[in-house]
Coordinates of N, CA and C in Angstrom, one line a residue:
X1 N 23.3 -14.6 -54.0 CA 23.2 -15.5 -54.9 C 23.2 -17.1 -54.3
X2 N 22.4 -18.0 -55.5 CA 21.7 -18.8 -54.9 C 22.4 -20.3 -55.7
X3 N 23.1 -21.3 -55.2 CA 23.2 -22.4 -55.5 C 22.4 -23.6 -55.5
X4 N 21.8 -24.1 -56.5 CA 20.8 -25.3 -56.7 C 21.5 -26.9 -57.1
X5 N 21.4 -27.7 -56.0 CA 22.2 -29.2 -56.7 C 21.3 -30.0 -56.9
X6 N 20.3 -30.8 -58.0 CA 19.9 -31.7 -58.0 C 20.2 -33.4 -57.8
X7 N 19.8 -34.3 -57.5 CA 20.6 -35.6 -56.9 C 19.0 -36.3 -57.2
X8 N 19.4 -37.6 -57.4 CA 18.6 -39.0 -57.3 C 17.2 -39.1 -58.3
X9 N 17.6 -38.9 -59.5 CA 17.4 -39.3 -60.6 C 18.2 -40.8 -60.8
X10 N 17.3 -41.1 -61.9 CA 18.0 -42.5 -62.5 C 16.9 -43.3 -63.4
X11 N 17.3 -44.7 -63.1 CA 16.3 -45.5 -64.1 C 15.2 -46.2 -63.6
X12 N 14.5 -46.5 -63.8 CA 13.0 -47.1 -63.1 C 12.0 -47.6 -64.2
X13 N 11.4 -48.5 -63.6 CA 10.1 -49.2 -64.2 C 9.1 -48.4 -64.4
X14 N 8.4 -48.7 -65.2 CA 6.6 -48.1 -64.9 C 6.2 -48.6 -64.0
X15 N 5.7 -47.5 -62.8 CA 4.8 -48.0 -61.8 C 5.8 -48.2 -60.7
X16 N 7.1 -47.4 -60.6 CA 8.3 -47.4 -59.7 C 7.6 -45.8 -59.1
X17 N 8.7 -45.9 -58.2 CA 9.0 -44.9 -57.7 C 10.6 -44.0 -57.1
X18 N 10.7 -42.7 -57.6 CA 11.9 -42.1 -57.2 C 12.0 -40.8 -56.4
X19 N 12.9 -40.6 -55.4 CA 12.6 -38.9 -54.7 C 13.9 -38.6 -55.5
X20 N 13.7 -37.5 -56.0 CA 14.5 -36.3 -55.8 C 14.8 -35.2 -55.3
X21 N 16.1 -34.7 -55.2 CA 16.9 -34.0 -53.9 C 17.1 -32.8 -54.5
X22 N 17.1 -31.6 -53.8 CA 17.6 -30.6 -54.1 C 18.2 -29.8 -53.1
X23 N 19.4 -29.5 -53.0 CA 20.3 -28.9 -52.1 C 20.8 -28.1 -52.6
X24 N 19.9 -26.8 -51.6 CA 20.3 -25.4 -52.1 C 21.5 -24.9 -51.1
X25 N 22.4 -23.9 -51.6 CA 23.4 -23.2 -50.7 C 23.3 -21.5 -51.0
X26 N 23.6 -21.0 -50.6 CA 23.7 -19.4 -50.4 C 22.6 -18.9 -49.7
X27 N 22.4 -17.4 -50.3 CA 21.1 -16.8 -49.4 C 19.8 -17.2 -49.8
X28 N 19.5 -18.4 -49.0 CA 18.0 -18.8 -49.1 C 17.5 -18.0 -48.4
X29 N 16.2 -17.5 -48.4 CA 15.4 -16.6 -47.5 C 14.1 -17.2 -47.4
X30 N 13.6 -16.8 -46.4 CA 12.1 -17.5 -45.9 C 11.1 -17.1 -46.8
X31 N 11.5 -16.0 -47.9 CA 10.5 -15.7 -48.4 C 10.4 -16.1 -50.1
X32 N 11.4 -17.3 -50.2 CA 11.6 -18.0 -51.8 C 10.7 -18.9 -51.6
X33 N 10.4 -19.4 -53.3 CA 9.5 -20.1 -53.7 C 10.5 -21.0 -54.6
X34 N 9.9 -22.6 -54.4 CA 10.9 -23.4 -54.4 C 9.9 -24.4 -55.9
X35 N 10.7 -24.6 -56.6 CA 9.6 -25.6 -57.8 C 10.4 -26.5 -58.7
X36 N 9.8 -27.3 -59.0 CA 10.3 -28.3 -60.1 C 9.9 -28.0 -61.3
X37 N 10.6 -28.2 -62.2 CA 10.6 -28.5 -63.4 C 11.1 -29.6 -64.0
X38 N 10.4 -29.7 -65.2 CA 11.2 -30.7 -66.4 C 11.0 -30.5 -67.5
X39 N 11.4 -31.2 -68.7 CA 11.9 -30.9 -69.6 C 12.2 -32.6 -70.8
X40 N 11.4 -32.9 -71.4 CA 11.5 -34.1 -72.1 C 12.1 -33.8 -73.8
X41 N 12.8 -34.3 -74.7 CA 13.5 -33.9 -75.6 C 12.7 -33.6 -76.3
X42 N 13.1 -32.6 -77.3 CA 12.4 -31.7 -78.2 C 11.3 -31.4 -77.7
X43 N 10.8 -30.8 -76.3 CA 9.6 -30.1 -75.5 C 9.9 -28.9 -74.8
X44 N 9.3 -28.2 -74.4 CA 9.5 -26.7 -73.5 C 9.7 -27.6 -71.8
X45 N 10.2 -26.7 -71.3 CA 10.3 -27.1 -70.1 C 9.0 -27.4 -69.3
X46 N 8.6 -27.8 -68.5 CA 7.2 -27.6 -67.8 C 7.4 -27.9 -66.4
X47 N 6.2 -27.1 -65.9 CA 6.2 -26.6 -64.9 C 5.4 -28.4 -64.0
X48 N 6.0 -28.7 -62.8 CA 5.6 -29.8 -62.2 C 5.0 -29.7 -60.7
X49 N 6.0 -29.1 -59.8 CA 5.1 -28.5 -58.4 C 6.4 -27.1 -57.9
X50 N 5.5 -26.7 -56.6 CA 6.3 -25.8 -56.0 C 5.6 -25.9 -54.7
X51 N 6.7 -25.0 -54.1 CA 6.3 -25.2 -52.5 C 7.2 -23.7 -52.3
X52 N 6.2 -23.2 -51.3 CA 6.8 -22.1 -50.5 C 8.1 -22.2 -49.3
X53 N 8.7 -21.3 -49.3 CA 10.0 -22.0 -48.0 C 9.3 -21.8 -47.2
X54 N 8.5 -20.5 -47.0 CA 8.4 -20.7 -45.3 C 7.1 -21.2 -44.6
X55 N 5.9 -21.3 -45.4 CA 4.8 -21.7 -44.7 C 4.5 -23.4 -45.5
X56 N 5.3 -23.6 -46.2 CA 5.3 -25.4 -47.2 C 3.8 -24.9 -47.7
X57 N 3.4 -24.5 -48.6 CA 1.8 -24.5 -49.2 C 2.3 -25.1 -50.6
X58 N 1.7 -25.8 -51.2 CA 2.3 -26.6 -52.5 C 1.3 -26.4 -53.4
X59 N 1.8 -26.7 -54.4 CA 0.9 -26.3 -56.2 C 1.5 -27.1 -56.9
X60 N 0.5 -28.2 -57.7 CA 0.8 -29.1 -58.2 C 0.4 -28.5 -59.8
X61 N 1.4 -29.0 -60.9 CA 0.6 -29.2 -62.5 C -0.4 -30.2 -62.6
X62 N -1.6 -30.6 -62.9 CA -2.7 -31.3 -62.8 C -2.3 -33.0 -63.2
X63 N -1.3 -32.8 -64.0 CA -0.6 -34.0 -64.6 C 0.0 -34.8 -63.3
X64 N 0.3 -34.1 -62.9 CA 1.3 -34.7 -61.6 C 0.4 -34.7 -59.5
X65 N -0.8 -34.1 -59.9 CA -1.2 -33.8 -58.6 C -1.4 -35.7 -58.5
X66 N -1.1 -35.8 -57.5 CA -1.7 -37.0 -56.6 C -0.2 -38.4 -57.0
X67 N 0.4 -38.1 -58.0 CA 1.8 -39.0 -58.2 C 2.9 -38.6 -57.7
X68 N 2.6 -37.3 -57.4 CA 4.1 -36.3 -57.2 C 3.7 -35.8 -55.9
X69 N 4.7 -35.4 -54.9 CA 4.8 -34.6 -53.6 C 5.9 -33.9 -53.2
X70 N 6.0 -32.6 -53.2 CA 7.0 -31.8 -53.4 C 6.8 -31.5 -51.7
X71 N 8.2 -32.0 -50.7 CA 8.5 -31.1 -49.5 C 9.5 -30.4 -49.4
X72 N 10.0 -29.8 -48.6 CA 11.3 -29.3 -48.1 C 11.9 -29.9 -46.5
X73 N 12.8 -29.4 -46.4 CA 13.5 -29.4 -45.0 C 14.4 -28.5 -44.9
X74 N 13.7 -27.5 -43.9 CA 14.3 -25.9 -43.5 C 15.5 -26.4 -43.4
X75 N 16.1 -27.4 -42.5 CA 17.3 -27.7 -41.5 C 18.4 -28.1 -42.4
X76 N 17.9 -28.8 -43.9 CA 18.9 -29.4 -44.5 C 18.7 -28.2 -46.1
X77 N 18.4 -27.3 -45.6 CA 18.0 -26.6 -47.0 C 17.8 -27.5 -48.5
X78 N 17.0 -28.3 -48.1 CA 16.1 -29.4 -49.2 C 15.3 -29.4 -49.5
X79 N 14.9 -29.2 -50.7 CA 13.9 -29.7 -51.4 C 13.6 -30.7 -51.8
X80 N 12.7 -31.6 -51.8 CA 12.3 -33.0 -52.3 C 11.1 -33.0 -53.2
X81 N 11.3 -34.3 -54.2 CA 9.9 -34.2 -55.2 C 9.9 -36.1 -54.8
X82 N 8.8 -36.5 -54.4 CA 8.2 -37.9 -54.4 C 8.2 -38.0 -55.7
X83 N 8.3 -39.1 -56.3 CA 7.6 -39.2 -57.5 C 7.0 -41.0 -57.8
X84 N 5.7 -41.2 -57.4 CA 5.2 -42.4 -57.6 C 4.5 -42.4 -58.2
X85 N 3.8 -44.0 -58.8 CA 3.2 -44.5 -60.1 C 3.5 -43.8 -61.8
X86 N 5.0 -43.8 -61.8 CA 5.7 -43.5 -62.8 C 5.5 -44.3 -64.1
X87 N 5.1 -42.8 -65.0 CA 5.2 -43.1 -65.9 C 5.7 -43.1 -67.3
X88 N 6.3 -43.9 -68.2 CA 7.3 -43.7 -69.4 C 7.3 -41.9 -69.7
X89 N 6.0 -41.4 -70.0 CA 6.1 -40.0 -70.5 C 6.3 -39.2 -69.3
X90 N 6.7 -39.7 -68.3 CA 7.6 -38.9 -66.9 C 9.2 -38.5 -67.3
X91 N 9.7 -39.5 -68.5 CA 11.2 -39.3 -68.5 C 11.2 -38.0 -69.0
X92 N 12.4 -37.3 -68.5 CA 12.6 -36.1 -68.7 C 14.2 -35.7 -68.1
X93 N 14.6 -34.5 -68.2 CA 15.6 -34.4 -67.0 C 14.8 -33.2 -66.2
X94 N 14.7 -33.1 -64.7 CA 14.4 -32.7 -64.0 C 15.2 -31.6 -62.8
X95 N 14.6 -30.7 -62.9 CA 15.4 -29.5 -62.7 C 14.5 -28.7 -61.2
X96 N 15.4 -27.8 -60.9 CA 14.8 -27.4 -59.3 C 15.2 -25.9 -59.1
X97 N 14.2 -25.3 -59.3 CA 14.3 -23.5 -59.3 C 14.1 -22.8 -58.6
X98 N 14.2 -21.5 -58.0 CA 14.0 -21.3 -57.0 C 13.6 -19.7 -57.6
X99 N 12.5 -19.0 -56.7 CA 12.1 -17.7 -57.1 C 12.1 -16.8 -56.2
X100 N 12.7 -15.3 -56.0 CA 12.3 -14.6 -54.9 C 10.7 -14.2 -54.8
X101 N 10.6 -14.0 -53.5 CA 9.4 -14.0 -53.5 C 8.4 -14.7 -52.8
X102 N 7.3 -14.5 -52.3 CA 6.2 -16.0 -51.4 C 5.5 -16.2 -52.7
X103 N 4.9 -15.9 -53.4 CA 4.0 -16.8 -54.5 C 5.0 -17.4 -55.7
X104 N 4.6 -18.8 -55.9 CA 4.9 -19.3 -56.9 C 4.7 -18.9 -58.5
X105 N 5.3 -19.6 -59.1 CA 5.4 -19.0 -60.7 C 5.2 -20.6 -61.3
X106 N 4.5 -20.3 -62.4 CA 4.2 -21.8 -63.2 C 5.1 -22.0 -64.9
X107 N 6.2 -20.8 -64.6 CA 6.6 -20.7 -66.1 C 8.3 -20.8 -65.5
X108 N 9.1 -20.9 -66.5 CA 9.9 -20.6 -66.2 C 11.0 -19.4 -66.0
X109 N 10.4 -18.4 -66.9 CA 11.0 -17.0 -66.8 C 10.3 -16.4 -65.3
X110 N 10.1 -17.3 -64.7 CA 9.2 -16.8 -63.0 C 10.2 -17.0 -62.2
X111 N 11.4 -17.8 -62.9 CA 12.4 -18.3 -61.8 C 13.7 -17.5 -61.7
X112 N 14.3 -17.6 -60.8 CA 16.2 -16.4 -60.5 C 17.0 -17.5 -61.0
X113 N 17.0 -19.2 -60.1 CA 17.7 -19.7 -60.0 C 17.7 -20.9 -60.6
X114 N 18.7 -22.1 -61.3 CA 18.4 -23.4 -61.9 C 19.3 -23.9 -60.8
X115 N 18.9 -25.6 -61.1 CA 20.0 -26.0 -60.8 C 20.7 -27.0 -62.0
X116 N 21.5 -27.6 -62.2 CA 21.9 -28.2 -63.7 C 21.0 -29.6 -64.3
X117 N 19.8 -30.2 -63.3 CA 18.9 -30.9 -63.7 C 19.6 -32.3 -63.4
X118 N 18.6 -33.2 -63.1 CA 19.1 -34.7 -63.0 C 17.9 -35.6 -63.9
X119 N 18.4 -36.6 -64.4 CA 17.9 -37.3 -65.4 C 16.9 -38.8 -65.0
X120 N 15.5 -38.3 -65.5 CA 14.9 -39.2 -64.9 C 14.2 -40.4 -66.2
X121 N 14.6 -41.3 -66.1 CA 14.0 -42.3 -67.5 C 13.0 -43.5 -67.0
X122 N 11.9 -43.2 -67.1 CA 11.0 -44.4 -66.8 C 10.7 -45.5 -68.1
X123 N 11.1 -46.5 -68.0 CA 11.0 -48.0 -68.9 C 9.8 -48.2 -68.7
X124 N 9.2 -48.8 -70.2 CA 7.7 -49.7 -70.1 C 7.5 -50.6 -69.9

């Protein structure tokens, strides 16, 4: 079993930055893929970024490319999402997810474990 705990959300002005953290505990293997999703009120959960736990290869949704950076610290079992140039439309609850297997997925159904989410609010 894997437990995921997100932190780092908050209120920021447009153009600002935040760094989200996802601390993983339990049986995280090198063949896991990790991802960040987000969900705005009234909208479906949306893929943001993913990283392979062992190779650090990454993948981003087009709307986040160039502004968001996903990374991981194996020693701390933690995955990060650095978010720059934030926009009001980035306002959402951000979720960390883990998936067994090397390849990431871009749909929520592709992930086996989820954190509780952290709120990010970007004011204009």
